[in-house]
PDB file of C-alpha atoms in Angstrom:
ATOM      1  CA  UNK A1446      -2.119  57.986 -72.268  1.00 46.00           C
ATOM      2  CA  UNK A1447      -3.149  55.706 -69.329  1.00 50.00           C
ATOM      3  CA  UNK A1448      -5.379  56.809 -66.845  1.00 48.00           C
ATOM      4  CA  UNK A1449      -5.517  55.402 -63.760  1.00 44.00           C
ATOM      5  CA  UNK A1450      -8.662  54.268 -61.860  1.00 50.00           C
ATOM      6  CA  UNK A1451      -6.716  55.788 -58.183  1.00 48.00           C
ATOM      7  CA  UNK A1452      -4.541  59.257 -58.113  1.00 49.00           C
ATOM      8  CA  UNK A1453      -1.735  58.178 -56.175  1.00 49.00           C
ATOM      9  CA  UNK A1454      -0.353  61.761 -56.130  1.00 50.00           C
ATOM     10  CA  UNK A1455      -3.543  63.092 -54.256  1.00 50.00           C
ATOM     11  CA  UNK A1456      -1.782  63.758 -50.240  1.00 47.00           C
ATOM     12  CA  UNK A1457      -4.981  62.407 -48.747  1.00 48.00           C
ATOM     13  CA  UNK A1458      -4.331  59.067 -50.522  1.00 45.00           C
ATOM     14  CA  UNK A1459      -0.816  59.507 -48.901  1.00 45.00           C
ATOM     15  CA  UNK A1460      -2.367  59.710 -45.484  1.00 42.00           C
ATOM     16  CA  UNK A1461      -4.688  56.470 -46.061  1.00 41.00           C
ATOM     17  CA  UNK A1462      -1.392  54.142 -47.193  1.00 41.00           C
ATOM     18  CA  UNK A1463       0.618  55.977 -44.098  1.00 42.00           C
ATOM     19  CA  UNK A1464      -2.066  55.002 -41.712  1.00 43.00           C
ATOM     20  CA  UNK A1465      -2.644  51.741 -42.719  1.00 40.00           C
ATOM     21  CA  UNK A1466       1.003  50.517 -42.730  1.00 40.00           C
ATOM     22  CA  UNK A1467       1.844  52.131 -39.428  1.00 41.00           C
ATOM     23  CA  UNK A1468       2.676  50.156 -36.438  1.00 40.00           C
ATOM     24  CA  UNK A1469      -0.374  49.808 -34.061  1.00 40.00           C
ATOM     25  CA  UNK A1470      -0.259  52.160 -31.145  1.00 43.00           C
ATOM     26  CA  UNK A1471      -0.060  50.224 -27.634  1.00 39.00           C
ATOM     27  CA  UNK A1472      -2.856  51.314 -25.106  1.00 41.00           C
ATOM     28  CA  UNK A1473      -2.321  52.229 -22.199  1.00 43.00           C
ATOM     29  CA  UNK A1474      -2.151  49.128 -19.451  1.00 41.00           C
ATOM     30  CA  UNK A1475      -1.431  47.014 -21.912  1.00 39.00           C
ATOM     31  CA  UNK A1476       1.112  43.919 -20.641  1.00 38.00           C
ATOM     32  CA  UNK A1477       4.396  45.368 -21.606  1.00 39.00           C
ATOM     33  CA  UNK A1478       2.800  48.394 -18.938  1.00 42.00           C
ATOM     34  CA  UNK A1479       1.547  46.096 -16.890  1.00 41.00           C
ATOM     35  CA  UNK A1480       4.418  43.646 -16.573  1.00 43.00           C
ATOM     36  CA  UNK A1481       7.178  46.896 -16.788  1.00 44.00           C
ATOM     37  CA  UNK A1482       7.000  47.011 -12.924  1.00 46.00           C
ATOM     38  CA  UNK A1483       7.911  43.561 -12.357  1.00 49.00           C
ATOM     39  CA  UNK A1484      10.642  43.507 -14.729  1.00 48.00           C
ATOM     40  CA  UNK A1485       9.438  40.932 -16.521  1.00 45.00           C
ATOM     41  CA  UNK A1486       9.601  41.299 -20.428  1.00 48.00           C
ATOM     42  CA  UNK A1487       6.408  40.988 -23.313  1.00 57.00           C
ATOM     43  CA  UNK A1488       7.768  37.672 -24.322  1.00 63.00           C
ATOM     44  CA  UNK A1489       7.968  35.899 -20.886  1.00 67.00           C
ATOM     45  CA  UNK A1490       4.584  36.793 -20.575  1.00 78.00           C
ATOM     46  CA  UNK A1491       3.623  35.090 -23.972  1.00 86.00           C
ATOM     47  CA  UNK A1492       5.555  32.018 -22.727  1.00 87.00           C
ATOM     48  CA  UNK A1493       4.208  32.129 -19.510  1.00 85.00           C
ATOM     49  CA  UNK A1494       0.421  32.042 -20.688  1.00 89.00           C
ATOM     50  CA  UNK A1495       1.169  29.369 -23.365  1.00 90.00           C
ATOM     51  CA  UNK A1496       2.409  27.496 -20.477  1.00 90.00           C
ATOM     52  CA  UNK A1497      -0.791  28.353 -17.983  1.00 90.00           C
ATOM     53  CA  UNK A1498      -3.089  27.191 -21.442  1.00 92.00           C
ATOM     54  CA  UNK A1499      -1.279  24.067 -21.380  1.00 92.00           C
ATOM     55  CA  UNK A1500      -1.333  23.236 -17.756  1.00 92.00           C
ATOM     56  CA  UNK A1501      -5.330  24.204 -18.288  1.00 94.00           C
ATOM     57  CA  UNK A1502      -5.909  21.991 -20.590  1.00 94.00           C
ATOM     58  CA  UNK A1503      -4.066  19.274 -18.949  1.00 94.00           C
ATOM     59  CA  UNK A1504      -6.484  19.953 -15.815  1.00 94.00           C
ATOM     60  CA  UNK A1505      -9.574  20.539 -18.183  1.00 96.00           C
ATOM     61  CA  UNK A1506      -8.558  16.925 -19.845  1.00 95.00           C
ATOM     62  CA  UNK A1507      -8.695  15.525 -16.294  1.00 95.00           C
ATOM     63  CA  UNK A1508     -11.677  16.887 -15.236  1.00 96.00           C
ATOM     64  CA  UNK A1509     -13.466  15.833 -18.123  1.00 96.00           C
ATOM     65  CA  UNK A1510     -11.735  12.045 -17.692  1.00 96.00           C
ATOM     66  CA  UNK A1511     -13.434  12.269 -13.896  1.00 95.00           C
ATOM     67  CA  UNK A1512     -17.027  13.316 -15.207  1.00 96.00           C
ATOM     68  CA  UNK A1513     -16.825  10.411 -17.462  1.00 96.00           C
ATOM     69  CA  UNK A1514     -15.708   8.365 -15.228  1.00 96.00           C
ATOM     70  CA  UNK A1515     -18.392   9.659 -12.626  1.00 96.00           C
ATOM     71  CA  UNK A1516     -21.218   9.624 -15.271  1.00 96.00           C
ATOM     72  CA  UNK A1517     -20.548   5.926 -16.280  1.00 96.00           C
ATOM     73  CA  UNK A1518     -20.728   4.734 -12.556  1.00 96.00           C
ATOM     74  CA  UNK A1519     -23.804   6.664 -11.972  1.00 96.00           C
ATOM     75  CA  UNK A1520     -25.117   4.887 -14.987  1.00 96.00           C
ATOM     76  CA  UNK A1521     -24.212   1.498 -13.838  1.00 96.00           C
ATOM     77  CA  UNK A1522     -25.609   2.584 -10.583  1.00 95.00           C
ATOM     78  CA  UNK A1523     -28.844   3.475 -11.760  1.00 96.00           C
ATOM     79  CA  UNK A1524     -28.972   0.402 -14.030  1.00 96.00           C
ATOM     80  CA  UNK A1525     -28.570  -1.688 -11.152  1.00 95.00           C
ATOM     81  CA  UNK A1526     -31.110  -0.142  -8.474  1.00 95.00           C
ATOM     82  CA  UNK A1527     -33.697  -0.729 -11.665  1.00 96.00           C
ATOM     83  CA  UNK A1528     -32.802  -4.688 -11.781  1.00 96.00           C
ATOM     84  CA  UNK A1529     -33.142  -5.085  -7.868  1.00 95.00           C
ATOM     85  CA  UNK A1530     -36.635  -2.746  -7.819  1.00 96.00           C
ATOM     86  CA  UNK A1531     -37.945  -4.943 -10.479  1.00 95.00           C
ATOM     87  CA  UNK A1532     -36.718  -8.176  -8.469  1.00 94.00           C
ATOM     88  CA  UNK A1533     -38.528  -7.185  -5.418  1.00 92.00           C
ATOM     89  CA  UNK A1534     -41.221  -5.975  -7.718  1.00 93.00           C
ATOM     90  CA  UNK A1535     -41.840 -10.071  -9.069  1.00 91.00           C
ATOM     91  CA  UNK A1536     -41.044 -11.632  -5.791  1.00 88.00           C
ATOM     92  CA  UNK A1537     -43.531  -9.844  -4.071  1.00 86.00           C
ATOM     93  CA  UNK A1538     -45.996 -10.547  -6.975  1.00 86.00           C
ATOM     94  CA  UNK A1539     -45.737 -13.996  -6.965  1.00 82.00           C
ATOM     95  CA  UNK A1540     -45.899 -14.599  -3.346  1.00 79.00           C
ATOM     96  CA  UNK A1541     -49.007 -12.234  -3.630  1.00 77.00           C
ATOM     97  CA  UNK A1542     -50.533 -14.860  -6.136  1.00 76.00           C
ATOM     98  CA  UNK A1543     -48.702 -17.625  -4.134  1.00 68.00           C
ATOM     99  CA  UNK A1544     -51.152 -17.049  -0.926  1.00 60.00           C
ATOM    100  CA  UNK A1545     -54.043 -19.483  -1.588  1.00 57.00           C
ATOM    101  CA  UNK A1546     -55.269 -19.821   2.094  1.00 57.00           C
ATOM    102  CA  UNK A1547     -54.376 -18.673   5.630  1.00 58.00           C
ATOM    103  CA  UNK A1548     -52.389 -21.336   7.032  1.00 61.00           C
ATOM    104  CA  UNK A1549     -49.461 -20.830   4.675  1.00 66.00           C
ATOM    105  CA  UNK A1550     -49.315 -17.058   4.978  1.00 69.00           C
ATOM    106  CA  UNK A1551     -47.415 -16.604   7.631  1.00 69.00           C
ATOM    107  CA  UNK A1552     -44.930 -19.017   6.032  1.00 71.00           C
ATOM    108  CA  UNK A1553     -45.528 -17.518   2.992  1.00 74.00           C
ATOM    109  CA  UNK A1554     -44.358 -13.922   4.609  1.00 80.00           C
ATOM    110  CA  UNK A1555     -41.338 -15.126   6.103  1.00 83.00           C
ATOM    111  CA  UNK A1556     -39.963 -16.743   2.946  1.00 84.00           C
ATOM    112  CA  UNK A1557     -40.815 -13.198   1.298  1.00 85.00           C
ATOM    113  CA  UNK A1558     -39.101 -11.554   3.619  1.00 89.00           C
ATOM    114  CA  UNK A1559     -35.917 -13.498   3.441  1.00 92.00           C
ATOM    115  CA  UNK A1560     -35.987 -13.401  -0.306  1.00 91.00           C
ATOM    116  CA  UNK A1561     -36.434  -9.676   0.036  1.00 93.00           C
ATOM    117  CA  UNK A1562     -34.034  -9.007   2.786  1.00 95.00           C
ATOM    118  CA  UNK A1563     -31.560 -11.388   0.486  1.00 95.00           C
ATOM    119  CA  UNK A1564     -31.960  -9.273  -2.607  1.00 94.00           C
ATOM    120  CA  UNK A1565     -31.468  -6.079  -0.497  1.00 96.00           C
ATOM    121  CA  UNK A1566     -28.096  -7.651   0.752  1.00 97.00           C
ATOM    122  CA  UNK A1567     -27.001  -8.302  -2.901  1.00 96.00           C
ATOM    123  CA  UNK A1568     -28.196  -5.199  -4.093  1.00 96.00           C
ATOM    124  CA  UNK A1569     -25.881  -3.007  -0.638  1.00 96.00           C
ATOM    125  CA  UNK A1570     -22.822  -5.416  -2.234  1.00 96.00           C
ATOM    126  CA  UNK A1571     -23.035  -4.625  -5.748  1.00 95.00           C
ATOM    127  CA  UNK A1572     -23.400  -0.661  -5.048  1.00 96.00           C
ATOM    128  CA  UNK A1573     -20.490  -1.415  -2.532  1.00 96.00           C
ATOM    129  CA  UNK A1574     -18.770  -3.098  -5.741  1.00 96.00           C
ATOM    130  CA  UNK A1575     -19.300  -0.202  -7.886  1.00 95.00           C
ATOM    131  CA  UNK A1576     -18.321   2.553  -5.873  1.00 95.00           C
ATOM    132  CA  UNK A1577     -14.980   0.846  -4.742  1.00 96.00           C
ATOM    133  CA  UNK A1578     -14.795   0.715  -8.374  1.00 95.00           C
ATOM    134  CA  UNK A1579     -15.171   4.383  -9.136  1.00 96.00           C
ATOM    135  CA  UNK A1580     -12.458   4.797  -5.968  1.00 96.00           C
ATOM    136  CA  UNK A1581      -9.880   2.816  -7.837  1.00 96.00           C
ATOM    137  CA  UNK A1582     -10.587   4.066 -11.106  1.00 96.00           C
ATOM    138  CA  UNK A1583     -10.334   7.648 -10.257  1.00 96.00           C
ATOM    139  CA  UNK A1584      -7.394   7.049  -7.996  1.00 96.00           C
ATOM    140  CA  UNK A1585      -5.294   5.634 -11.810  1.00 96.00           C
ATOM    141  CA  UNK A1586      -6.572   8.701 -13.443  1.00 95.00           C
ATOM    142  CA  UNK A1587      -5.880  10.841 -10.473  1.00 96.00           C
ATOM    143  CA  UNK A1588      -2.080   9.815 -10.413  1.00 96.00           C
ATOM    144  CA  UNK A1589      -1.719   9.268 -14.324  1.00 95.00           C
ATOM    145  CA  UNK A1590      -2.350  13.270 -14.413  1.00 95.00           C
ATOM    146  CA  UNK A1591      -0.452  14.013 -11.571  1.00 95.00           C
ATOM    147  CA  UNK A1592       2.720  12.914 -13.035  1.00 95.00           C
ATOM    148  CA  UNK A1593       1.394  14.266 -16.626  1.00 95.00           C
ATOM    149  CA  UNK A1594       1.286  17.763 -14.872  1.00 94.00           C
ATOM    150  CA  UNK A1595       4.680  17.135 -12.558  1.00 95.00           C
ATOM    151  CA  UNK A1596       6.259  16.068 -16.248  1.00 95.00           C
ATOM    152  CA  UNK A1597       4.749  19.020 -17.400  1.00 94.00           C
ATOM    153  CA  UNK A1598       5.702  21.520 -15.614  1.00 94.00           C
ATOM    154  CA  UNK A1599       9.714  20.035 -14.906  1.00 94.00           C
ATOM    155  CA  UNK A1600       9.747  20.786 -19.015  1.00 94.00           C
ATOM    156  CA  UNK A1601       8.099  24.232 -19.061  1.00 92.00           C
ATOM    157  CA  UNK A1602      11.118  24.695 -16.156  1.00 92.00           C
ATOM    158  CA  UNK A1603      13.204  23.707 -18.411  1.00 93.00           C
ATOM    159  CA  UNK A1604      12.118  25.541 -21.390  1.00 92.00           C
ATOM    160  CA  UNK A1605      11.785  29.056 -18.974  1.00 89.00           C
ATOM    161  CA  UNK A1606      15.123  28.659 -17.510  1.00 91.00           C
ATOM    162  CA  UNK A1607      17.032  28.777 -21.227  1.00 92.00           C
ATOM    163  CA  UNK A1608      15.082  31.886 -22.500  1.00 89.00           C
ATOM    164  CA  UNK A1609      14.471  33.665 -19.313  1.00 87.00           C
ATOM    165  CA  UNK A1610      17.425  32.119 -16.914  1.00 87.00           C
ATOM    166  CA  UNK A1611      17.108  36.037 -14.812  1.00 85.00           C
ATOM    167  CA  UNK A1612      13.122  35.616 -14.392  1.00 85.00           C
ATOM    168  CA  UNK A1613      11.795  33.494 -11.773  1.00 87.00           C
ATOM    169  CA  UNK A1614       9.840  30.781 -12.995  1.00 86.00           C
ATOM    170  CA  UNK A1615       5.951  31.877 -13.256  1.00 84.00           C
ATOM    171  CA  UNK A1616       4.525  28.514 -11.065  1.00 83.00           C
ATOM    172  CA  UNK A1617       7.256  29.381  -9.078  1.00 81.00           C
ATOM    173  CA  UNK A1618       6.163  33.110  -8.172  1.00 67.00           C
ATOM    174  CA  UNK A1619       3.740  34.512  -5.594  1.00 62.00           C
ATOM    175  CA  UNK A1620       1.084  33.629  -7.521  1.00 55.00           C
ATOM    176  CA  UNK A1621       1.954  30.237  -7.779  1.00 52.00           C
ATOM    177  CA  UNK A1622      -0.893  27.886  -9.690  1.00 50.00           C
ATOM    178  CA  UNK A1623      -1.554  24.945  -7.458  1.00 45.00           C
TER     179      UNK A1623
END
């Protein structure tokens, strides 16, 4: 005679295997309550926030591509404001050991100035380089999302309108994501 290590014929054991294979009750507000008023039906919903995590993460990816971008400009920036300072920094030094006696230093000052008002000239056109740079590379990445997103969202359309053809469109609605 076997013995077993669990009485299955107990009736609380009953209630414990009863319990735990029943169907979880819904709360109340959950979003078949919430979305019962609008007519709109548990799976739409689903669809529609797989859709809105897609369309975030295509914005999230395009942030992120614009911090980059802004980040590595910044970089060059600062790079380049440390090569000019340092330029400015040995021109003046040598024209400070260059002075030997008075007659040459006010020749000696306006040669230092030009070389300094030169270097400040080249340093306004290489941050104006830069920052047109920044313009035009943000502008591709701008429009390379923009009609990532419009492709996007013309195929979640798509999908929506063959499993929910009654239910307006979600981007559509009066909530519309911009």
């Amino acid at each position: 005679m076997a013995t077993s290590l669990v009485d299955t014929t107990k009736s609380n054991n009953q209630l414990l295997l009863e319990d735990s294979f029943s169907e979880p009750k819904s709360p109340s507000g959950s979003v078949v309550d919430a979305c019962a008023g609008k007519g709109i039906a548990e799976p739409s919903t689903d669809l529609a926030s797989q859709q809105h995590r897609g369309l975030d993460g295509l914005r999230n990816k395009r942030d992120g591509r614009f911090e980059n971008i802004r980040s590595k400009f910044a970089r060059q920036k600062d790079q380049s404001q440390q090569h000019f300072e340092r330029r400015r920094a040995l021109v003046k030094e040598s024209y400070a050991n260059g002075i030997c006696c008075c007659t040459f230093k006010l020749f000696f000052e306006q040669s230092l100035r030009r070389e300094l008002e030169g270097i400040y000239k080249r340093e306004k056109n290489g941050m104006d380089v830069l920052l047109e740079g920044e313009r035009i590379e943000r502008g591709l990445v701008e429009r390379k999302y923009e009609d990532w997103e419009r492709n996007y969202i013309r195929e979640c359309r798509k999908e929506w309108t063959k499993k929910y053809p009654a239910t307006p469109f979600w981007y559509d609605g009066p909530g519309a994501v911009s």
